[in-house]
Short mmCIF file of C-alpha atoms and ligand atoms in Angstrom, two decimals:
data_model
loop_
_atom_site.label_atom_id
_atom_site.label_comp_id
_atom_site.label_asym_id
_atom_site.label_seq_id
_atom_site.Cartn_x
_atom_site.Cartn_y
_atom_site.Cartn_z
CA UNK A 1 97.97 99.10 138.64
CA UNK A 2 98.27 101.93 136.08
CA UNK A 3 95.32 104.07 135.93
CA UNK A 4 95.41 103.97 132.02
CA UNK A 5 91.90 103.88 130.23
CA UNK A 6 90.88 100.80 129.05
CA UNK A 7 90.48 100.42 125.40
CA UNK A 8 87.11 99.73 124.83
CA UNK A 9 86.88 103.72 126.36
CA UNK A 10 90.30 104.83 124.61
CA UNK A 11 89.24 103.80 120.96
CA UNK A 12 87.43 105.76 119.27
CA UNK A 13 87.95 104.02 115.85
CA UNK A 14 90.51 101.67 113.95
CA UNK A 15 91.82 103.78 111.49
CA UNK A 16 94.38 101.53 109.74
CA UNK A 17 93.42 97.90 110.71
CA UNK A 18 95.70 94.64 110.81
CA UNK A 19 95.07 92.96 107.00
CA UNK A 20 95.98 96.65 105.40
CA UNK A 21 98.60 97.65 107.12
CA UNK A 22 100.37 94.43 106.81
CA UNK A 23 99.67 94.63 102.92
CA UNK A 24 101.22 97.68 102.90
CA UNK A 25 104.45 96.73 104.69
CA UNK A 26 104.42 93.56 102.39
CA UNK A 27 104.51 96.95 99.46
CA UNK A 28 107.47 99.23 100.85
CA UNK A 29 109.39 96.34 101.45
CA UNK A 30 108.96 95.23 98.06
CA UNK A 31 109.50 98.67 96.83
CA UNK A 32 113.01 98.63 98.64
CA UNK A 33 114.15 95.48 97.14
CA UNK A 34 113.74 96.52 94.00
CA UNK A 35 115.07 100.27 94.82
CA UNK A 36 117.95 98.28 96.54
CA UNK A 37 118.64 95.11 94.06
CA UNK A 38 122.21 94.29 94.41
CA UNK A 39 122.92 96.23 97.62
CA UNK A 40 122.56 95.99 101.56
CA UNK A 41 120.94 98.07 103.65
CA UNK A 42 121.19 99.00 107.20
CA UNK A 43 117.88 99.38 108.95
CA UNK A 44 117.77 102.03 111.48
CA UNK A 45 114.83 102.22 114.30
CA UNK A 46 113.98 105.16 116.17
CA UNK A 47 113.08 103.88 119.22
CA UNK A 48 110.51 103.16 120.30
CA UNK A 49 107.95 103.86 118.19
CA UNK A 50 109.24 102.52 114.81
CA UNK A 51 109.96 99.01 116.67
CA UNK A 52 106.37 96.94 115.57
CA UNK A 53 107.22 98.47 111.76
CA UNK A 54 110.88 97.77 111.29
CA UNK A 55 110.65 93.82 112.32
CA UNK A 56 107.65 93.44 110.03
CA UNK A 57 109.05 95.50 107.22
CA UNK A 58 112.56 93.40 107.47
CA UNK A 59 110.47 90.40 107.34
CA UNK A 60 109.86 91.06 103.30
CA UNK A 61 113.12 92.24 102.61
CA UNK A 62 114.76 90.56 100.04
CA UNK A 63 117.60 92.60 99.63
CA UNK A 64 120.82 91.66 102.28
CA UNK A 65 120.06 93.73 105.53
CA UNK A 66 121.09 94.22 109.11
CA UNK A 67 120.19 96.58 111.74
CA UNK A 68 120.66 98.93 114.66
CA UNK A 69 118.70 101.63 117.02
CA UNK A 70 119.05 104.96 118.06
CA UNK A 71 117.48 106.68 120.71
CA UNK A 72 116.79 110.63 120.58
CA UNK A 73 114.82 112.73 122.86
CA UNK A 74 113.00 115.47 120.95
CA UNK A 75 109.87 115.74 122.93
CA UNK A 76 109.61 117.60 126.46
CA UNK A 77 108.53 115.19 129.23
CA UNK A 78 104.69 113.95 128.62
CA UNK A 79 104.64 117.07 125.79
CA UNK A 80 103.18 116.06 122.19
CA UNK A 81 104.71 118.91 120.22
CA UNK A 82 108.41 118.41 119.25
CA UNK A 83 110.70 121.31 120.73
CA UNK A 84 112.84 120.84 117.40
CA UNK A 85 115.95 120.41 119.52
CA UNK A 86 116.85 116.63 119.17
CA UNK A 87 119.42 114.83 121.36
CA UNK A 88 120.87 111.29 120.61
CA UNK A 89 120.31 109.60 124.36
CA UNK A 90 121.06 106.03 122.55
CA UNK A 91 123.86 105.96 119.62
CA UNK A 92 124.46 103.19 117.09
CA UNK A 93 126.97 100.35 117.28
CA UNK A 94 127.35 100.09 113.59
CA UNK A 95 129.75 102.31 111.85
CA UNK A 96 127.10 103.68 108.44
CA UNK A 97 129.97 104.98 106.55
CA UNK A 98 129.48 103.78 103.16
CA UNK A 99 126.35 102.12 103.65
CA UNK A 100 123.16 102.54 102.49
CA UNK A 101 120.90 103.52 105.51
CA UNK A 102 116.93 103.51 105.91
CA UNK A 103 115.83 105.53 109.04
CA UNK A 104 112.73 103.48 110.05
CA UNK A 105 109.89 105.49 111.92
CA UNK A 106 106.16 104.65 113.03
CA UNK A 107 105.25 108.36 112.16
CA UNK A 108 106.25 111.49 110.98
CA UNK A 109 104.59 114.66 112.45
CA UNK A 110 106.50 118.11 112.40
CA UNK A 111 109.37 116.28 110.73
CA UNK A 112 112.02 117.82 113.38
CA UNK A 113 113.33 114.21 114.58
CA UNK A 114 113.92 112.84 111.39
CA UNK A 115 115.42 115.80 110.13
CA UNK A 116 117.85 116.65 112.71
CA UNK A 117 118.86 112.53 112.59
CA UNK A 118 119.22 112.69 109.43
CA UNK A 119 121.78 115.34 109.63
CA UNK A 120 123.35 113.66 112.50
CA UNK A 121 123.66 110.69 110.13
CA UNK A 122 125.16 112.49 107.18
CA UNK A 123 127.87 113.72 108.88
CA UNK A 124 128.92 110.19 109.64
CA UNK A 125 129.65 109.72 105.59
CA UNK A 126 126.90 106.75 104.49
CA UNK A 127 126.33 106.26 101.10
CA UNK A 128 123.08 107.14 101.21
CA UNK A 129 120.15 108.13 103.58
CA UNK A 130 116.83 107.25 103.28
CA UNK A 131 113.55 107.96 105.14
CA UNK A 132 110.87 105.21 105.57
CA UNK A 133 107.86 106.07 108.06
CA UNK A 134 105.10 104.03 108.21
CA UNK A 135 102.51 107.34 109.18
CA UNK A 136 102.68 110.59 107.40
CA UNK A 137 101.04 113.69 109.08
CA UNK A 138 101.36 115.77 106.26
CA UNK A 139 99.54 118.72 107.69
CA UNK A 140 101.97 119.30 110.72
CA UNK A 141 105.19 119.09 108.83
CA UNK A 142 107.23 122.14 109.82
CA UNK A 143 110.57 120.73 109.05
CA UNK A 144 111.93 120.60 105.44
CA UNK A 145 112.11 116.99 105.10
CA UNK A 146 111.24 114.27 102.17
CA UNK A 147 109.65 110.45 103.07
CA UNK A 148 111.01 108.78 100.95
CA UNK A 149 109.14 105.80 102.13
CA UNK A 150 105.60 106.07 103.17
CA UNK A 151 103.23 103.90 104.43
CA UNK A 152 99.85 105.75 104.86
CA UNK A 153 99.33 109.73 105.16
CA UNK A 154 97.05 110.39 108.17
CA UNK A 155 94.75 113.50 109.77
CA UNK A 156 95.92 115.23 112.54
CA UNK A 157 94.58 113.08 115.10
CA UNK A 158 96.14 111.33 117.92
CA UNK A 159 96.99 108.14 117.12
CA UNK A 160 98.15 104.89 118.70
CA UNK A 161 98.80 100.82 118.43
CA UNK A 162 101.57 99.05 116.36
CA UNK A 163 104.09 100.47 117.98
CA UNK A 164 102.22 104.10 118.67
CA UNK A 165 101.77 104.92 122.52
CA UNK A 166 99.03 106.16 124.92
CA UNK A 167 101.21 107.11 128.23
CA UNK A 168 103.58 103.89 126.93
CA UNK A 169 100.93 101.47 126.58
CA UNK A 170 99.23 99.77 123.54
CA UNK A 171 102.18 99.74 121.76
CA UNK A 172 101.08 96.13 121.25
CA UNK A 173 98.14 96.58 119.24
CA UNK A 174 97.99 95.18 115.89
CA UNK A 175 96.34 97.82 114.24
CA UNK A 176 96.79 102.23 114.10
CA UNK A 177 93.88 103.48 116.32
CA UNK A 178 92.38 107.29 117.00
CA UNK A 179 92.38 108.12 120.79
CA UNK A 180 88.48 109.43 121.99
CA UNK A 181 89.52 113.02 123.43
CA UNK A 182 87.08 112.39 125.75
CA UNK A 183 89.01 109.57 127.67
CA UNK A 184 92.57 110.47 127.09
CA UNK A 185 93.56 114.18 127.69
CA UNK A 186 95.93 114.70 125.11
CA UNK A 187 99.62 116.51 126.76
CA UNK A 188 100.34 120.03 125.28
C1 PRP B 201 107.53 110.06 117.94
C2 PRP B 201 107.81 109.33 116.65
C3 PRP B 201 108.89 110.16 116.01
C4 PRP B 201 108.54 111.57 116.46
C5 PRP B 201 107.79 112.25 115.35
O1 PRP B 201 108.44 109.65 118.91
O2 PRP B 201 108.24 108.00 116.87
O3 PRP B 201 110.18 109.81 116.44
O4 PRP B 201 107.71 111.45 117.61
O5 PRP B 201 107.54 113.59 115.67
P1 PRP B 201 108.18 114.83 114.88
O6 PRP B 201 108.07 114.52 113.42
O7 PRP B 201 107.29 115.98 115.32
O8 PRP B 201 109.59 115.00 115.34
P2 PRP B 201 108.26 109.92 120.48
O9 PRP B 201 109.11 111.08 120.88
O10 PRP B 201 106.79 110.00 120.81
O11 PRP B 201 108.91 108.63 121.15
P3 PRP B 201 108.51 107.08 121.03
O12 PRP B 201 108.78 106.66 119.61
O13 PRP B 201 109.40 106.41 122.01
O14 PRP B 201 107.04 106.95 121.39
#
């Protein structure tokens, strides 16, 4: 048995709950069908946060679309704070050159994984990269990076559900939740 807490502890409150954030995935994706009217896209999850987002955002899509993961490791083992060196430990099977490519994230913190994937990716030759992240946390951003997509900017709390982890659980959680410090000692 894992020695997780149990959520009635770990929650401290639903900050995003199920009806809104669905109504706002149902808005980006109509935002990129109309951004993408008379293309295709390629979808591109981070894994494996961005998971939960991506198949509900590719749900609306109008617009012709297929997709792929990546896997990076950016984080040190059970640290929160990226190190800002970012390794590709899962690549692709699609070949992005000329194609139009949406990186898909659950959240955006210091900005260092998109932005090193996004290099990554332009080296590759796509015709175009775009960033779509479901959870903004403006006031950590270190990296030089623009959302183009966003779903909700958030405080700088610790977050988790819809595809967010504690430890690798509650992923499953329909709804964005805000971890109670007092239960869940948050990794430096
Ligand atoms: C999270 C998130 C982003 C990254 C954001 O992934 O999914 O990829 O951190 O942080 P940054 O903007 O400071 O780089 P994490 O490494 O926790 O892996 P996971 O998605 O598998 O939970």
């Amino acid at each position: 048995m894992t020695d997780i807490p149990a959520l009635d502890k770990l929650l401290k409150y639903k900050l995003i709950n199920e009806e809104d954030l669905q109504k706002r995935v149902k808005e980006l994706a109509a935002v990129i069908n109309e951004d993408y009217a008379g293309e295709e896209l390629l979808l591109i999850c981070i894994l494996r946060g961005g998971v939960m987002f991506m198949t509900d955002l590719m749900r609306h899509l109008t617009v012709p679309n297929a997709i792929d993961f990546m896997s990076v490791s950016s984080y040190g083992v059970g640290a929160r704070e990226s190190t800002g060196t970012v390794r590709i430990t899962l690549d692709l099977r699609t070949d992005i050159k000329d194609k139009n490519v949406i990186l898909v994230e659950d959240i955006v913190d210091s900005g260092n994984t998109v932005k090193s994937v996004v290099d990554m990716l332009e080296m590759r030759d796509p015709k175009s990269v775009k960033i779509c992240s479901l959870l903004d946390k403006i006031d950590r951003r270190t990296a030089d990076v623009k959302i183009d997509y966003i779903g909700f900017q958030i405080p700088d709390e610790f977050v988790f559900g819809y595809g967010l982890d504690i430890d690798e659980y509650y992923r499953n959680l329909p709804y964005i939740g805000v971890a109670n410090p007092d239960v869940f000692i948050m990794p430096e």
